[in-house]
Amino acid sequence: MTFQGFSESVNISLLGLAVADLGSLLSLVWMSICFNPLFHYSDISFESIDIQYITAGWPHVCFARITSWITAFITLERCLCIATPHRVKQFLTPKRTLTIILLIYLFLGVAPVYYALRIGPHFNVNRKKTLDWLVYADYGTTVENVSFSITVFAQLSSCACVITCTVVLIINLTRMSKWRKTNLEPSSAKQMMSSRDKRVVLMIASISCIFIACFLPSAINLIMMLHFSPNYSIVGPYQNSFHVSWSILNTLEATNSSVSVLVYYKMSSKFRFVFRETFCTTRSTGN
């Protein structure tokens, strides 16, 4: 079996991204269970829709922030590798890359909102029993807005970084491809280099476009929650609209966490080879 290992810093970044994507998807699975009517109206001792807000909703937000910045870091690293390959390899060693990934987890994985939210008992008139549900502290709304502001900044800044680095990367690769066509011989080598460059540009552009399309709407939705409609929240008068909008946005974020492997498999021959050798049970044998 071929194992790529951690001798290359990009493998560490991709591992950190995979863990964040997995956490994001698992939190969405728990969220879906909490919203399921069969579970919600079963004989449980808590209000599942309220409880999921702090046990699934905010953990998903934290993992989504981590995913966004690791994606931005990977795009920046690839951009610098094209612009100044020798300097980047000397600076971004595997140990330093691991430190950066751990710092992203440390700073973006913390949600101040947990200092303002509590779980407390409340008598549910419709179900005629006391259930645990979400309780805001006196300063809860302010702290929640601070948490939303951190999330908005993290997602918008990461989107800006991904867009900028992708544009720079495509420009540099296009220039390199033109230079190779002009200066390299024979013509078959020119075509091979040009084809390889096109695949790299297409793969990175595809991943970046998927990321922007899936994460930018949630950042815009968070801005609306902060500045345009204070009642647009899980406990406000527009809670139904809140749930519908976030259901759509969470589906988009789940799509981003799920389809990257398909893009890599389709466009990266090295990834496809290792994937097949690792997971395919049928292997050809020589004579």
XYZ file of C-alpha atoms in Angstrom:
287
model
C 0.000 0.000 0.000
C 1.269 3.473 -0.848
C 1.287 5.955 2.033
C 1.919 9.597 1.230
C 3.042 10.403 4.793
C 3.805 13.838 6.220
C 7.111 14.588 4.542
C 5.256 17.231 2.512
C 3.583 20.078 4.376
C 0.516 20.013 2.115
C -0.368 16.542 3.410
C -0.559 17.936 6.960
C -2.833 20.733 5.770
C -5.084 18.292 3.944
C -5.291 16.080 7.037
C -6.346 19.083 9.131
C -8.929 19.967 6.485
C -10.256 16.399 6.443
C -10.677 16.354 10.235
C -12.510 19.700 10.154
C -14.781 18.498 7.340
C -15.533 15.313 9.284
C -16.415 17.289 12.420
C -18.605 19.608 10.363
C -20.506 16.696 8.836
C -20.924 14.790 12.117
C -22.357 17.869 13.829
C -24.855 18.204 10.975
C -25.865 14.570 11.416
C -26.664 15.220 15.096
C -28.494 18.396 14.109
C -30.651 16.438 11.658
C -31.494 13.913 14.364
C -32.568 16.695 16.738
C -34.877 18.180 14.102
C -36.438 14.830 13.260
C -40.056 14.867 14.557
C -39.811 11.234 15.626
C -36.939 12.144 17.911
C -38.158 15.602 18.880
C -41.562 14.370 20.086
C -40.283 11.164 21.624
C -39.969 10.590 25.359
C -36.769 12.611 25.771
C -36.033 14.931 28.661
C -34.902 17.941 26.625
C -36.117 20.248 23.879
C -34.018 18.854 21.045
C -34.308 21.869 18.720
C -32.995 24.171 21.453
C -30.292 21.787 22.618
C -28.963 21.214 19.104
C -28.169 24.928 18.909
C -25.268 24.529 21.339
C -24.462 20.838 20.809
C -24.600 20.812 17.001
C -25.155 24.320 15.610
C -22.207 26.103 17.183
C -19.800 23.136 16.915
C -20.637 23.084 13.203
C -19.938 26.823 12.992
C -16.542 26.306 14.655
C -15.599 23.489 12.295
C -16.818 25.546 9.330
C -14.551 28.437 10.386
C -11.622 26.032 10.678
C -12.415 24.561 7.262
C -12.561 27.996 5.678
C -9.181 29.119 7.003
C -7.385 25.855 6.301
C -8.722 26.121 2.741
C -7.398 29.680 2.582
C -4.027 28.529 3.956
C -3.758 25.713 1.401
C -4.609 28.100 -1.431
C -2.041 30.618 -0.170
C 0.594 27.888 0.126
C -0.040 26.667 -3.431
C 0.081 30.252 -4.689
C 3.443 30.884 -3.005
C 4.788 27.561 -4.275
C 4.244 28.767 -7.826
C 5.587 32.283 -7.199
C 8.624 31.434 -5.017
C 8.923 27.642 -4.746
C 12.355 27.425 -3.078
C 11.675 30.021 -0.379
C 8.300 28.528 0.506
C 9.723 25.031 0.973
C 12.389 26.434 3.305
C 9.898 28.462 5.337
C 6.799 26.235 5.399
C 8.384 23.103 6.797
C 6.128 20.259 8.014
C 6.640 21.300 11.664
C 5.710 24.915 10.984
C 2.708 23.834 8.930
C 1.552 21.606 11.796
C 1.908 24.554 14.183
C -0.183 26.780 11.906
C -2.923 24.154 11.584
C -3.019 23.652 15.371
C -3.241 27.430 15.911
C -6.171 27.610 13.483
C -7.937 24.909 15.487
C -7.104 26.653 18.771
C -8.281 30.158 17.902
C -11.186 29.397 15.566
C -12.485 26.383 17.489
C -13.476 28.485 20.499
C -16.949 30.046 20.624
C -17.509 32.770 23.281
C -21.236 32.117 22.985
C -20.867 29.160 25.368
C -20.254 31.643 28.183
C -23.679 33.150 27.599
C -25.877 30.123 26.923
C -27.164 27.687 29.504
C -29.383 24.628 29.641
C -32.190 24.966 32.150
C -35.580 23.393 32.981
C -38.786 24.770 31.547
C -42.367 23.507 31.672
C -43.643 22.783 28.182
C -47.384 23.460 28.074
C -48.007 21.531 24.848
C -46.228 18.387 26.011
C -47.274 18.891 29.643
C -43.902 18.148 31.207
C -40.702 19.878 32.225
C -37.929 19.786 29.644
C -34.383 21.107 29.510
C -34.042 23.858 26.961
C -31.904 26.815 25.949
C -31.576 29.706 28.424
C -29.821 32.988 27.664
C -27.833 34.781 30.355
C -28.394 38.497 30.939
C -25.520 39.343 28.606
C -26.276 36.462 26.246
C -27.383 38.448 23.224
C -24.284 40.664 23.306
C -21.886 37.733 23.594
C -23.763 35.882 20.847
C -23.364 38.898 18.564
C -19.622 38.922 19.321
C -19.451 35.258 18.339
C -21.352 35.970 15.138
C -18.981 38.861 14.385
C -15.965 36.558 14.774
C -17.582 34.050 12.434
C -18.444 36.705 9.840
C -14.877 38.042 9.903
C -13.388 34.529 9.665
C -15.548 33.514 6.710
C -15.370 36.792 4.763
C -11.603 37.130 5.231
C -11.009 33.510 4.245
C -13.203 33.956 1.158
C -11.236 37.081 0.201
C -7.960 35.214 0.704
C -9.106 32.256 -1.405
C -10.341 34.513 -4.227
C -7.143 36.601 -4.267
C -4.763 33.634 -4.137
C -6.729 31.743 -6.780
C -6.602 34.689 -9.190
C -2.857 35.167 -8.594
C -2.243 31.428 -8.966
C -4.137 31.206 -12.251
C -2.302 34.258 -13.634
C 1.105 32.840 -12.677
C 0.332 29.385 -14.076
C -0.935 30.918 -17.313
C 2.273 32.934 -17.679
C 4.395 29.858 -16.969
C 2.444 27.831 -19.492
C 2.962 30.470 -22.181
C 6.695 30.628 -21.394
C 7.026 26.836 -21.645
C 5.230 26.771 -24.966
C 7.648 29.394 -26.288
C 10.936 28.079 -24.881
C 10.657 24.320 -24.357
C 11.368 21.652 -26.941
C 10.194 19.286 -28.286
C 6.620 20.139 -29.090
C 5.329 17.027 -27.285
C 6.893 18.300 -24.050
C 5.210 21.640 -24.620
C 1.825 19.991 -24.945
C 2.423 17.838 -21.849
C 3.389 20.846 -19.724
C 0.461 22.884 -21.009
C -1.999 20.066 -20.314
C -0.649 19.572 -16.789
C -0.879 23.287 -16.023
C -4.443 23.385 -17.282
C -5.410 20.493 -14.981
C -3.848 22.246 -11.976
C -5.619 25.505 -12.767
C -8.923 23.727 -13.289
C -8.657 21.718 -10.054
C -7.785 24.691 -7.848
C -10.350 26.916 -9.524
C -13.013 24.230 -9.034
C -12.243 23.805 -5.321
C -12.160 27.564 -4.792
C -15.441 28.139 -6.627
C -17.139 25.383 -4.617
C -15.825 26.888 -1.392
C -16.958 30.422 -2.253
C -20.383 29.281 -3.456
C -20.979 27.239 -0.296
C -19.615 29.593 2.380
C -20.326 33.103 1.147
C -24.161 32.812 1.550
C -23.805 31.819 5.221
C -21.550 34.804 5.879
C -24.151 37.097 4.297
C -26.842 35.469 6.426
C -24.793 36.120 9.570
C -24.447 39.788 8.599
C -28.237 39.995 8.310
C -28.593 38.501 11.789
C -26.200 41.062 13.236
C -27.234 44.306 11.582
C -30.598 44.081 9.862
C -32.946 42.041 12.011
C -32.229 41.458 15.734
C -35.365 39.288 15.966
C -34.011 36.941 13.312
C -32.719 34.218 15.664
C -33.495 30.763 17.006
C -35.797 32.184 19.713
C -37.094 35.300 17.917
C -40.404 35.860 16.145
C -38.744 34.917 12.822
C -37.428 31.598 14.075
C -39.167 29.642 11.299
C -37.368 31.700 8.649
C -34.184 31.269 10.673
C -34.510 27.467 10.604
C -35.368 27.323 6.896
C -32.491 29.565 5.830
C -29.920 27.757 7.950
C -31.165 24.393 6.712
C -30.307 25.480 3.182
C -26.983 27.032 4.205
C -25.939 24.002 6.236
C -26.671 21.832 3.228
C -24.345 24.010 1.156
C -21.593 23.742 3.763
C -22.079 19.983 3.951
C -21.713 19.892 0.167
C -18.385 21.707 0.407
C -17.150 19.213 3.011
C -18.253 16.249 0.883
C -17.400 16.968 -2.737
C -13.712 17.897 -2.404
C -12.735 14.241 -2.459
C -14.576 13.848 -5.777
C -12.711 16.811 -7.257
C -9.355 15.422 -6.138
C -10.235 11.955 -7.422
C -11.281 13.314 -10.805
C -8.399 15.732 -11.359
C -5.416 14.357 -9.408
C -3.837 11.199 -10.801
C -1.671 10.756 -7.680
C -4.679 11.000 -5.362
C -6.640 8.608 -7.591
C -3.813 6.058 -7.566
C -3.450 6.103 -3.767
C -7.231 6.024 -3.269
C -7.632 2.972 -5.481
C -4.695 1.178 -3.893
C -6.065 1.887 -0.400
C -9.779 1.172 -0.806
C -10.206 -1.087 -3.850
C -10.279 -4.721 -2.815
C -9.764 -6.143 -6.318
C -6.183 -5.810 -7.503
C -4.659 -7.067 -10.653
C -1.851 -9.606 -10.348
C 1.012 -10.153 -12.756
C 1.831 -13.355 -14.536
